[in-house]
Amino acid sequence: MPKRISPSSTGSTIPAKLEGRSRVVIEHVTPEIDGGEFPIQRVVGEAVVVEADVFGDGHDAIAAQLLFRGPQDKSWRTISMQPVEPIGIDRWRAEFHVERMGEYRYTVEGWVDPFTSWRRAMKKRLDAGQEVHVELEQGGALVVAAAKRAKGADGKRLQEFAARLNAAQDPAKAPDASAAAIDPALDTLMQKYQEHAYCTRYAKELLVSVQRPLAGFSAWYELFPRSTAPVEGQHGTFKDVEARLPYVSSMNFDILYLPPIHPIGHAFRKGKNNAEKAEPDDVGSPWAIGSPEGGHTAIHPRLGTMEDFHALQAKAKELGLEIALDLAYQCSPDHPWVKEHPEFFRKRPDGTIQYAENPPKKYQDIYPLDFETPAWRELWTALKGVIDFWVAEGVRIFRVDNPHTKSFPFWQWVLAGMRKTNPDVIFLAEAFTRPRLMYRLAKLGFTQSYTYFTWRNTKQDLTEYLTELTQTEVVEYFRPNFWPNTPDILHEELQRGGRPAFMSRYVLAATLSSNYGIYGPAFELCENRAVKEHSEEYLDSEKYQLRHWNTEAPQNLLTLIARVNEIRRTHPALHSNRGLVFHKTDQDHLISYSKTDHEQTDCILTVVNLDPYNTQSGWVTLDLKALHLEPGASFEVHDLLTDARYTWNGERNFVRLEPGRAHIFSLSGRR
Amino acid sequence: MPKRISPSSTGSTIPAKLEGRSRVVIEHVTPEIDGGEFPIQRVVGEAVVVEADVFGDGHDAIAAQLLFRGPQDKSWRTISMQPVEPIGIDRWRAEFHVERMGEYRYTVEGWVDPFTSWRRAMKKRLDAGQEVHVELEQGGALVVAAAKRAKGADGKRLQEFAARLNAAQDPAKAPDASAAAIDPALDTLMQKYQEHAYCTRYAKELLVSVQRPLAGFSAWYELFPRSTAPVEGQHGTFKDVEARLPYVSSMNFDILYLPPIHPIGHAFRKGKNNAEKAEPDDVGSPWAIGSPEGGHTAIHPRLGTMEDFHALQAKAKELGLEIALDLAYQCSPDHPWVKEHPEFFRKRPDGTIQYAENPPKKYQDIYPLDFETPAWRELWTALKGVIDFWVAEGVRIFRVDNPHTKSFPFWQWVLAGMRKTNPDVIFLAEAFTRPRLMYRLAKLGFTQSYTYFTWRNTKQDLTEYLTELTQTEVVEYFRPNFWPNTPDILHEELQRGGRPAFMSRYVLAATLSSNYGIYGPAFELCENRAVKEHSEEYLDSEKYQLRHWNTEAPQNLLTLIARVNEIRRTHPALHSNRGLVFHKTDQDHLISYSKTDHEQTDCILTVVNLDPYNTQSGWVTLDLKALHLEPGASFEVHDLLTDARYTWNGERNFVRLEPGRAHIFSLSGRR
C-alpha cells in the first residue's frame, strides 16, 4: 500500500519571511551599470528609458510599473510600464524625466493582474457562446474588491458594474452582465484601482546622477593666459584674458578652459620646444606646478591676483562663458608640499624624492604623488582641499590632468563627495589610456572625458567608435568630449591636410559629440607645424614658451566656428548623442550621420567630405525609418551653413563637397 | 596672498575601514549570471574558465589570481591568471576543474606587482645604458622583503640576489648587480614569494552548481509502460517493462523515462484520440493523476506494486539504465488531495473547484494547484513531499511536466533544497514556452530543459538557435535536451518526410546536443501518422489508449540509434555543447558542424542532409582553425557510421548524401 504524504513529512523549512505568492519575476533591468554598482549619468531635463523582463508562471496577465524618486521626493513616483514590441517577449518599458540635480533612484515592480486575465478569458468565452454566469460572478468579486479601494464617484460606478456582473444568474440579465464584463469603462476603472497583490519589487534600487545641462552639452575653448598679451614677448595676464573674452564669446563657446594658473617650478625647468635645459627667461611648463610662491591654491604672480581672477570670472559670466581650471595633481620639486608634506612622495634609497619616469625617459621636473603612502588619508584630504579651495573661489568646472595615473579609490571618494555637496561641479577627465580605465573613471563620477576621436579619421574608424560610444551601455555613463587638437596633440591629419582638414575635423567634433572643445587660437588659425616629422607635438609649443597669435589672420575659421556653435545651440538634436544614426554612403571619403532629439521634433543630418585635398561626390543612402520619413517621400533639406535648400527624394540622394566641406542639414517633412 | 591649504581644511571624512591603497580594480567577471544571483552549472570533471577585467591606475604591472573552493574545501585554492590576447586589453583568464558534486565558489583577486614593474623598467634603463645604482638598490629592497617571507633554500637565494643588487654602488660590482636584476631565476623566485600588498578582491563570490556526469551527457528513452504487454489489448505492467529493458539497453540509452505511473482519475476522463467522453474500457491519460486508489505517491494498480517498481529499477541498473519518473503537479477531480486539502485548489463562486482552462477550451479532468492559496506553505511542503517520497524509493531523475505553470519561487526553494540534500537528483524541465521563462527555470536549478529543437528544421534556424544556446551566456546555466518527438509533438517534418526525416532529425539531436531523447517505440518505428492534418498530435495517441508496437518492423532505426549512442559514449567531444562550431556549406540542404572537447583531444565533424526526399551534394568549407588543422593540410576523416575513410585536403571538401543520411566523422591529423 503506497504511503500517503502529508504536509509535515519533509524536514525542509520555508524561510519565515518569504511571501511565496509573489509569482512575478523581474530580470535584466536596463540601464544597470555593473549590477547597479554605478549610477547612470543624465542632465536636468533628460529622459531615462527603463526596460525590464517582467513575467510570471503560467498564462496570467502581468502588470508592471516603474518607480523613481528624485533628491527631494519623500516617496516613490510611479509610471505604468508597457510591453515592448514584439508583444510576447516579456520585455516592458517606461520612461521618466529628471528635473533636478542630484541623485535619482529607480526600480521596477510587477504583479499578476487578475482582472485583465479574467477579462481576456471572458472575451474568448463570450465569442465561443459559452454559458458564463459563474465566470461573470468571479469577475464581480474582483470588481467588488476594487470598489472598496475606490472613493466617491469611482467607487459608486464600480459598485454598479459589480451589481450587473453578479446578476448574471438571472437569464434575463445575463446579456447585460456580459456587456458589462467587456465594457472598456470598467477596464479603465479597474486599472485605476487594481490591487498590486503579491507584488514583486526588483531587488535593487538603481541610481541616476543628474547634473546641470552644461555637463551634457558644451563647447570648450582652451587658451594659455600667458599668450594673450597685446604686445609680442610680454607675459599675458588675467586682464589680457579679460580683453580676449569677447573674441571667444563671439565664436559662441560656453567654457573657457585655462591650463594651470599656478606658480611654476624652477628646478629642472624645461626650455623652449621641451629643451632639457631652460634659458633664464624661459617661462616653463604650467604643469610643473609649485614654487616658493605657492602650490595648487596659488596664482602665478605674473598672471595676476585672486581679485583679477574673480574679475575675469565675472566678465566671462557676463558674456555667457564659464571659466574652467586645470586640476593637475603633481608637483614641481619647488612645490611647498615637498617640504611640508614629504610623506606625500615616494623616497628613493638615496633619500631623494622619486621623480616621474617613463623608462628610459626621466621627468625630473615632476614629482608624482604617492597613492600608496601610509599617509594616504592625509594626501586624499589635501587633494580634495585643492578642489574645495577653488570651488570656494567660484570655480565649477575642472579639466583633470591624467586622472588615470591617480588611484581609482581616491576618485571614487572625492567625486561621490562632490556629487553630494556640489552637484553642479563638472569634471572633464583628460585620460588618453586603455578603454577600461577610461570607462571606469566615468563610472566613478567624471562628468565628461577626452576620447580617441583625435585618432579616428576614416569613415570606418569613426563609425565603429561612435557606435561603441552611443549604441552600447557606454552611452549611459560615459560622456565623450571630442577635441580635434590639444596642446599635446597635433594629429598628422591636421599637419598634412591644413585648413580643409581643420574644417572637417571641426564639424565632425561639433556635430558627432554634444560636448567638444578646441585648443585655440592654434586651432582656428589652422596652426599645423609640428616640432618634427612623425611627432604630434607643436613647433614652438605654448607648453614651454609664450606665443603671440594674430587672430585676424586670413586663414582663420571664426565664421565657421561661430555658425556651428550657433546651430548647436538652436538645435536640440545636437544636445545629446543618443539619437545618432549613421547613413550609408557609396564611397569612403563621405561620411553621413543624423541626430534626432528624444522627442523626435528636431533632426540634423550631416555629411562631411573627409578628404582635405579633393572635391568628393557620391550617393548617400538614408535610413528613412530612423529619420521618420516615409519611404519614397520628398522632403526639404536646409543647409544651415550655406542657407541653401534642396528637395530630396527617397533614400538615395547625391552630394558633392569641396575639400573639407560639410553639409549640416535641418530636415523638414518628417512624421 | 593665496591661502595655503592644509590636510585639515576639509570636512569630508574618509570611511574608517577603507584601505585607500588598494589600487586595483576588478570588473566584468565572467561567468556571472544576473550579477551573481544564480549559479552556473557544471558536471564533475568539467572546466570553469573564468575571465575578468583587472587593472590599476598608471602604468604599474598588475598580477591576478583566481580563487575557488569546492564543497569540502576549508579554504580557497588559487590559480594564477594570465592576460588574454591581445595583451593590453586588461582582460585576464584562468580555469579550474570541478571534482565533486555540490556547490563551488569562485572569485578573483588582483594587486600591483612592484617587482615586475621594477624589472620591466630596469631592462629599459639598462638598454639605454643609464647609471642605475639607486634603482638597483630599490629592487634590492623588494628582494630583501621577499627573502623574509621565503623559507630555507629559497630565502637564502633571495638574500644572495639582494646582496648583489645592493652592491651596485661599487662600480666594480655594478655589472653583476645589473645581471642579477634581469636574471630569470630571480623573477621566478620573486613571483613565488610576491607580496599581495593592498590586494583587491572582487566583491562577489560566484557559484557553480556541480552535478553528476549524467546531468551533462545523457540519452533518454521514453515509453508508456501500459503499452508493453506482450499481447495486444492487454494493459502492460512493470514486469512487461522489465522484459523490454534489454531492447532499450541494446540501443545504448542511459535513461528510461516513464510517463506518470499513478492512479488515473475517472471524472471527465478523456477517450481515445482525446474524445470528450471516454468509453467504459478507456484507460485515460496518465497525466490526469489521482483516484480513490491514491495520488502522486501511489502506483497505478494495473502497473504493479512498489516491489515491482523496485525490481524494475534493479534490473534497469544491471543493464546500465536509470529509471526517470514524471513529476506532473496537477490533480484529477478524484485525487485524494481534493478532499483532504481543498485549500490547495481555487474555488469558483458556485463552490466547485476551478478546473484547467485555455479559454474557450475547458479541461475539466484536470484541477491545477493554486499557488496563491493562503495555504501555500502547506502546498509547497506537500509538493516537495512527493519528490522526497520518490527519492526515498530510489528515484534520482525526474522529468517535470509544465514547470512554467507552477510558481518560480516554489521551484527556487525546492531545487535549492535538493541541491543541498541530494545533489545527484536530475530535473528535466518540460517547458515549451517563451525564452525568458525557460531560461529562468534553468537559473533556478533545473538540470536540463526541453527546447525549441523540434521546430528548428532549416539550416539557418538550427544554426541561429544553437548559436544562442552555445555561444552566449546561456551555455553557462541552461542545458538543452533535444527531442525530435514527444507524445505531444509529431512535427510536420516527420509526418511528411517519413523514415529519412526520422534519421536526420535523430542524428541532429544526438550530435548537436549532449543531452537528447526520443519517445519510443513510436520514434524508432518511424510512426508518422497524425490525428488530423496540421496537427502535431499522434493518431491513436498513447496518451489516451494502449498501443501494441512491433519493434521488429523492417523500418526500425535500431541499428542507427545503437551505433550513434555508442559513438556518443566513445567520443568526449560529444559530451558537452561548448565546443560546437558550424562550418559553411554551399547549399541549404547540407548542414555541417563540429564538436571538440575542452582538452582539444577529440573532434567529431558531422554533415547532415536535411532533405528527406533527395540526394544532396555540395562543398563544405571547414573552419580549419577551429578544427586545429593547418591551412592546406591533408587529413583523414573516418565516418563512424559506415567505417569509410576519406582523405580530405584543405578547407573545401565535397560531400554527397542520400535522403536523411549523415556523416559522423572522427578527425585525425590535428595539431
Tab-separated table of C-alpha atoms in Angstrom, chain A residues 271-535:
chain	number	residue	atom	x	y	z
A	271	GLY	CA	63.163	75.140	-22.163
A	272	LYS	CA	61.513	76.037	-25.471
A	273	ASN	CA	60.442	73.045	-27.563
A	274	ASN	CA	60.946	70.844	-24.496
A	275	ALA	CA	64.685	71.560	-24.348
A	276	GLU	CA	66.254	69.725	-21.447
A	277	LYS	CA	67.736	72.917	-20.047
A	278	ALA	CA	65.791	76.145	-19.802
A	279	GLU	CA	67.252	79.555	-20.624
A	280	PRO	CA	66.975	82.115	-17.808
A	281	ASP	CA	63.984	83.805	-19.437
A	282	ASP	CA	62.107	80.595	-20.310
A	283	VAL	CA	58.686	80.503	-18.704
A	284	GLY	CA	58.463	76.761	-18.015
A	285	SER	CA	55.545	74.362	-18.298
A	286	PRO	CA	52.368	75.341	-16.416
A	287	TRP	CA	52.018	71.676	-15.458
A	288	ALA	CA	55.237	71.828	-13.371
A	289	ILE	CA	53.170	73.165	-10.516
A	290	GLY	CA	54.586	74.877	-7.439
A	291	SER	CA	57.320	77.252	-6.467
A	292	PRO	CA	58.247	79.095	-3.283
A	293	GLU	CA	55.368	81.406	-4.252
A	294	GLY	CA	52.863	78.613	-3.686
A	295	GLY	CA	51.305	75.437	-4.977
A	296	HIS	CA	47.897	74.295	-6.209
A	297	THR	CA	45.983	77.038	-4.424
A	298	ALA	CA	48.270	79.882	-5.505
A	299	ILE	CA	48.108	82.006	-8.641
A	300	HIS	CA	51.158	82.626	-10.798
A	301	PRO	CA	52.218	86.181	-9.841
A	302	ARG	CA	52.703	87.201	-13.467
A	303	LEU	CA	49.070	86.296	-14.268
A	304	GLY	CA	47.665	88.464	-11.533
A	305	THR	CA	45.869	88.189	-8.210
A	306	MET	CA	42.844	86.378	-6.920
A	307	GLU	CA	40.954	89.644	-7.382
A	308	ASP	CA	41.976	89.651	-11.047
A	309	PHE	CA	40.805	86.074	-11.327
A	310	HIS	CA	37.451	86.963	-9.814
A	311	ALA	CA	37.156	89.901	-12.214
A	312	LEU	CA	37.857	87.556	-15.109
A	313	GLN	CA	35.181	85.137	-13.891
A	314	ALA	CA	32.662	87.961	-13.580
A	315	LYS	CA	33.376	89.352	-17.032
A	316	ALA	CA	33.199	85.859	-18.527
A	317	LYS	CA	29.831	85.294	-16.916
A	318	GLU	CA	28.517	88.487	-18.479
A	319	LEU	CA	29.484	87.126	-21.891
A	320	GLY	CA	27.916	83.689	-21.274
A	321	LEU	CA	31.240	81.982	-20.610
A	322	GLU	CA	32.357	79.933	-17.637
A	323	ILE	CA	35.992	79.618	-16.598
A	324	ALA	CA	37.349	76.063	-16.198
A	325	LEU	CA	40.575	75.361	-14.346
A	326	ASP	CA	43.093	72.566	-14.747
A	327	LEU	CA	43.441	70.078	-11.919
A	328	ALA	CA	46.901	68.543	-12.317
A	329	TYR	CA	47.808	66.541	-9.244
A	330	GLN	CA	51.592	66.629	-9.474
A	331	CYS	CA	54.323	68.835	-8.090
A	332	SER	CA	57.464	70.522	-9.242
A	333	PRO	CA	60.468	69.957	-6.933
A	334	ASP	CA	59.846	73.514	-5.703
A	335	HIS	CA	56.246	72.868	-4.602
A	336	PRO	CA	55.615	73.740	-0.922
A	337	TRP	CA	54.310	70.225	-0.252
A	338	VAL	CA	57.763	68.786	-0.963
A	339	LYS	CA	58.987	70.358	2.275
A	340	GLU	CA	55.720	70.488	4.200
A	341	HIS	CA	54.464	67.019	3.309
A	342	PRO	CA	57.412	64.853	2.258
A	343	GLU	CA	55.219	61.885	3.221
A	344	PHE	CA	53.107	62.593	0.101
A	345	PHE	CA	56.008	61.471	-2.121
A	346	ARG	CA	57.976	58.296	-2.638
A	347	LYS	CA	61.594	58.251	-1.479
A	348	ARG	CA	64.452	56.676	-3.377
A	349	PRO	CA	67.073	54.638	-1.496
A	350	ASP	CA	69.431	57.639	-1.643
A	351	GLY	CA	66.917	59.797	0.236
A	352	THR	CA	65.906	61.888	-2.779
A	353	ILE	CA	62.302	62.077	-3.947
A	354	GLN	CA	61.176	59.852	-6.826
A	355	TYR	CA	60.638	61.907	-9.962
A	356	ALA	CA	58.327	60.925	-12.821
A	357	GLU	CA	59.670	58.387	-15.301
A	358	ASN	CA	58.672	56.501	-18.397
A	359	PRO	CA	61.911	54.481	-18.597
A	360	PRO	CA	64.310	55.254	-20.026
A	361	LYS	CA	62.837	58.794	-20.078
A	362	LYS	CA	63.131	60.830	-16.883
A	363	TYR	CA	60.929	63.810	-15.984
A	364	GLN	CA	62.916	65.303	-13.160
A	365	ASP	CA	60.820	68.485	-13.161
A	366	ILE	CA	57.793	66.491	-11.927
A	367	TYR	CA	57.255	64.662	-8.642
A	368	PRO	CA	54.253	62.323	-8.742
A	369	LEU	CA	52.185	61.936	-5.593
A	370	ASP	CA	52.450	58.545	-3.901
A	371	PHE	CA	48.993	56.993	-3.569
A	372	GLU	CA	50.498	54.101	-1.604
A	373	THR	CA	51.914	56.360	1.104
A	374	PRO	CA	50.948	55.360	4.663
A	375	ALA	CA	49.733	58.959	4.875
A	376	TRP	CA	47.194	58.337	2.084
A	377	ARG	CA	44.338	59.705	4.186
A	378	GLU	CA	46.147	62.999	4.643
A	379	LEU	CA	47.056	63.044	0.946
A	380	TRP	CA	43.445	62.449	-0.165
A	381	THR	CA	42.261	65.162	2.197
A	382	ALA	CA	44.839	67.608	0.874
A	383	LEU	CA	43.930	66.851	-2.743
A	384	LYS	CA	40.249	67.317	-2.016
A	385	GLY	CA	41.239	70.545	-0.291
A	386	VAL	CA	42.507	71.880	-3.622
A	387	ILE	CA	39.093	71.332	-5.200
A	388	ASP	CA	37.300	72.772	-2.175
A	389	PHE	CA	39.549	75.823	-2.344
A	390	TRP	CA	38.721	76.636	-5.958
A	391	VAL	CA	35.060	75.807	-5.530
A	392	ALA	CA	35.053	78.379	-2.726
A	393	GLU	CA	36.601	80.799	-5.230
A	394	GLY	CA	33.698	80.231	-7.611
A	395	VAL	CA	35.135	77.613	-9.970
A	396	ARG	CA	32.619	74.976	-11.068
A	397	ILE	CA	34.461	73.273	-13.922
A	398	PHE	CA	37.715	71.329	-13.757
A	399	ARG	CA	39.647	69.710	-16.540
A	400	VAL	CA	41.549	66.942	-14.732
A	401	ASP	CA	45.036	66.187	-15.998
A	402	ASN	CA	45.834	62.460	-16.374
A	403	PRO	CA	43.302	61.200	-13.821
A	404	HIS	CA	44.164	57.601	-14.742
A	405	THR	CA	47.555	57.976	-13.053
A	406	LYS	CA	45.893	58.721	-9.720
A	407	SER	CA	44.221	55.952	-7.765
A	408	PHE	CA	40.651	54.956	-8.596
A	409	PRO	CA	39.526	54.713	-4.951
A	410	PHE	CA	40.599	58.338	-4.487
A	411	TRP	CA	38.427	59.484	-7.389
A	412	GLN	CA	35.536	57.384	-6.209
A	413	TRP	CA	35.664	59.038	-2.795
A	414	VAL	CA	36.255	62.608	-3.916
A	415	LEU	CA	33.697	62.563	-6.751
A	416	ALA	CA	30.998	60.927	-4.618
A	417	GLY	CA	31.532	63.651	-2.038
A	418	MET	CA	31.334	66.400	-4.651
A	419	ARG	CA	28.127	64.956	-6.092
A	420	LYS	CA	26.587	65.288	-2.644
A	421	THR	CA	27.864	68.751	-1.706
A	422	ASN	CA	28.285	70.400	-5.133
A	423	PRO	CA	26.378	68.530	-7.837
A	424	ASP	CA	26.939	71.481	-10.193
A	425	VAL	CA	30.702	70.905	-10.431
A	426	ILE	CA	31.862	69.427	-13.752
A	427	PHE	CA	34.979	67.258	-14.066
A	428	LEU	CA	36.439	66.550	-17.510
A	429	ALA	CA	38.839	63.589	-17.461
A	430	GLU	CA	41.908	64.116	-19.608
A	431	ALA	CA	42.567	60.391	-19.861
A	432	PHE	CA	44.109	59.016	-23.036
A	433	THR	CA	44.570	55.437	-21.971
A	434	ARG	CA	43.075	51.949	-22.388
A	435	PRO	CA	39.274	51.742	-22.786
A	436	ARG	CA	38.536	50.001	-19.476
A	437	LEU	CA	40.364	52.682	-17.485
A	438	MET	CA	38.581	55.482	-19.310
A	439	TYR	CA	35.177	53.907	-18.732
A	440	ARG	CA	35.999	53.230	-15.085
A	441	LEU	CA	36.726	56.913	-14.487
A	442	ALA	CA	33.327	57.764	-15.950
A	443	LYS	CA	31.610	55.231	-13.714
A	444	LEU	CA	33.354	56.723	-10.699
A	445	GLY	CA	31.813	60.079	-11.497
A	446	PHE	CA	33.800	62.044	-14.078
A	447	THR	CA	31.274	64.190	-15.899
A	448	GLN	CA	32.969	64.128	-19.293
A	449	SER	CA	36.036	62.509	-20.814
A	450	TYR	CA	38.529	63.072	-23.578
A	451	THR	CA	38.382	60.293	-26.179
A	452	TYR	CA	40.197	58.608	-29.061
A	453	PHE	CA	38.387	60.918	-31.515
A	454	THR	CA	41.671	62.612	-32.441
A	455	TRP	CA	42.955	59.309	-33.850
A	456	ARG	CA	39.734	58.235	-35.550
A	457	ASN	CA	39.933	59.764	-39.007
A	458	THR	CA	38.438	57.327	-41.514
A	459	LYS	CA	34.762	56.696	-42.110
A	460	GLN	CA	35.076	53.173	-40.771
A	461	ASP	CA	37.014	54.144	-37.644
A	462	LEU	CA	34.622	56.977	-36.829
A	463	THR	CA	31.567	54.801	-37.377
A	464	GLU	CA	32.880	51.981	-35.222
A	465	TYR	CA	33.991	54.254	-32.429
A	466	LEU	CA	30.785	56.285	-32.321
A	467	THR	CA	28.746	53.100	-32.427
A	468	GLU	CA	30.558	51.905	-29.304
A	469	LEU	CA	30.036	55.261	-27.607
A	470	THR	CA	26.365	55.711	-28.481
A	471	GLN	CA	24.803	52.309	-29.197
A	472	THR	CA	26.107	50.321	-26.222
A	473	GLU	CA	25.751	50.601	-22.456
A	474	VAL	CA	28.639	53.089	-22.565
A	475	VAL	CA	26.187	55.837	-23.586
A	476	GLU	CA	24.536	55.572	-20.169
A	477	TYR	CA	27.533	56.658	-18.127
A	478	PHE	CA	30.358	57.932	-20.366
A	479	ARG	CA	30.078	61.422	-21.881
A	480	PRO	CA	32.635	61.862	-24.643
A	481	ASN	CA	34.197	65.251	-25.263
A	482	PHE	CA	35.744	65.459	-28.747
A	483	TRP	CA	38.898	67.538	-29.220
A	484	PRO	CA	40.338	67.808	-32.747
A	485	ASN	CA	43.509	69.216	-31.186
A	486	THR	CA	45.045	69.794	-27.740
A	487	PRO	CA	48.362	71.407	-26.735
A	488	ASP	CA	49.751	67.834	-26.690
A	489	ILE	CA	48.196	66.526	-29.882
A	490	LEU	CA	48.537	67.960	-33.358
A	491	HIS	CA	47.418	64.969	-35.372
A	492	GLU	CA	49.138	64.111	-38.632
A	493	GLU	CA	45.783	64.597	-40.397
A	494	LEU	CA	45.855	68.293	-39.457
A	495	GLN	CA	49.578	68.657	-40.157
A	496	ARG	CA	49.128	67.369	-43.696
A	497	GLY	CA	45.591	68.383	-44.542
A	498	GLY	CA	45.867	72.003	-43.469
A	499	ARG	CA	42.844	74.286	-43.383
A	500	PRO	CA	40.365	71.873	-45.080
A	501	ALA	CA	41.340	69.190	-42.533
A	502	PHE	CA	40.783	71.654	-39.683
A	503	MET	CA	37.340	72.420	-41.120
A	504	SER	CA	36.177	68.831	-41.473
A	505	ARG	CA	37.627	67.734	-38.148
A	506	TYR	CA	35.917	70.679	-36.511
A	507	VAL	CA	32.498	69.891	-37.967
A	508	LEU	CA	32.884	66.222	-37.039
A	509	ALA	CA	33.729	67.049	-33.416
A	510	ALA	CA	30.944	69.601	-33.035
A	511	THR	CA	28.175	67.536	-34.642
A	512	LEU	CA	29.125	63.994	-33.618
A	513	SER	CA	29.548	64.827	-29.942
A	514	SER	CA	27.360	67.068	-27.831
A	515	ASN	CA	30.495	68.010	-25.875
A	516	TYR	CA	33.592	69.136	-27.736
A	517	GLY	CA	36.456	71.553	-27.477
A	518	ILE	CA	39.351	73.130	-29.333
A	519	TYR	CA	42.705	74.410	-28.236
A	520	GLY	CA	42.969	77.918	-29.625
A	521	PRO	CA	43.950	80.166	-31.159
A	522	ALA	CA	46.143	77.399	-32.615
A	523	PHE	CA	43.043	75.646	-33.909
A	524	GLU	CA	41.056	78.426	-35.502
A	525	LEU	CA	44.269	79.764	-37.072
A	526	CYS	CA	44.979	76.312	-38.514
A	527	GLU	CA	48.400	76.103	-36.839
A	528	ASN	CA	49.776	72.854	-38.237
A	529	ARG	CA	53.559	72.953	-37.812
A	530	ALA	CA	54.867	70.029	-35.760
A	531	VAL	CA	58.133	70.150	-33.852
A	532	LYS	CA	59.450	67.388	-36.104
A	533	GLU	CA	58.238	64.761	-38.546
A	534	HIS	CA	56.081	61.948	-37.092
A	535	SER	CA	55.593	63.939	-33.903
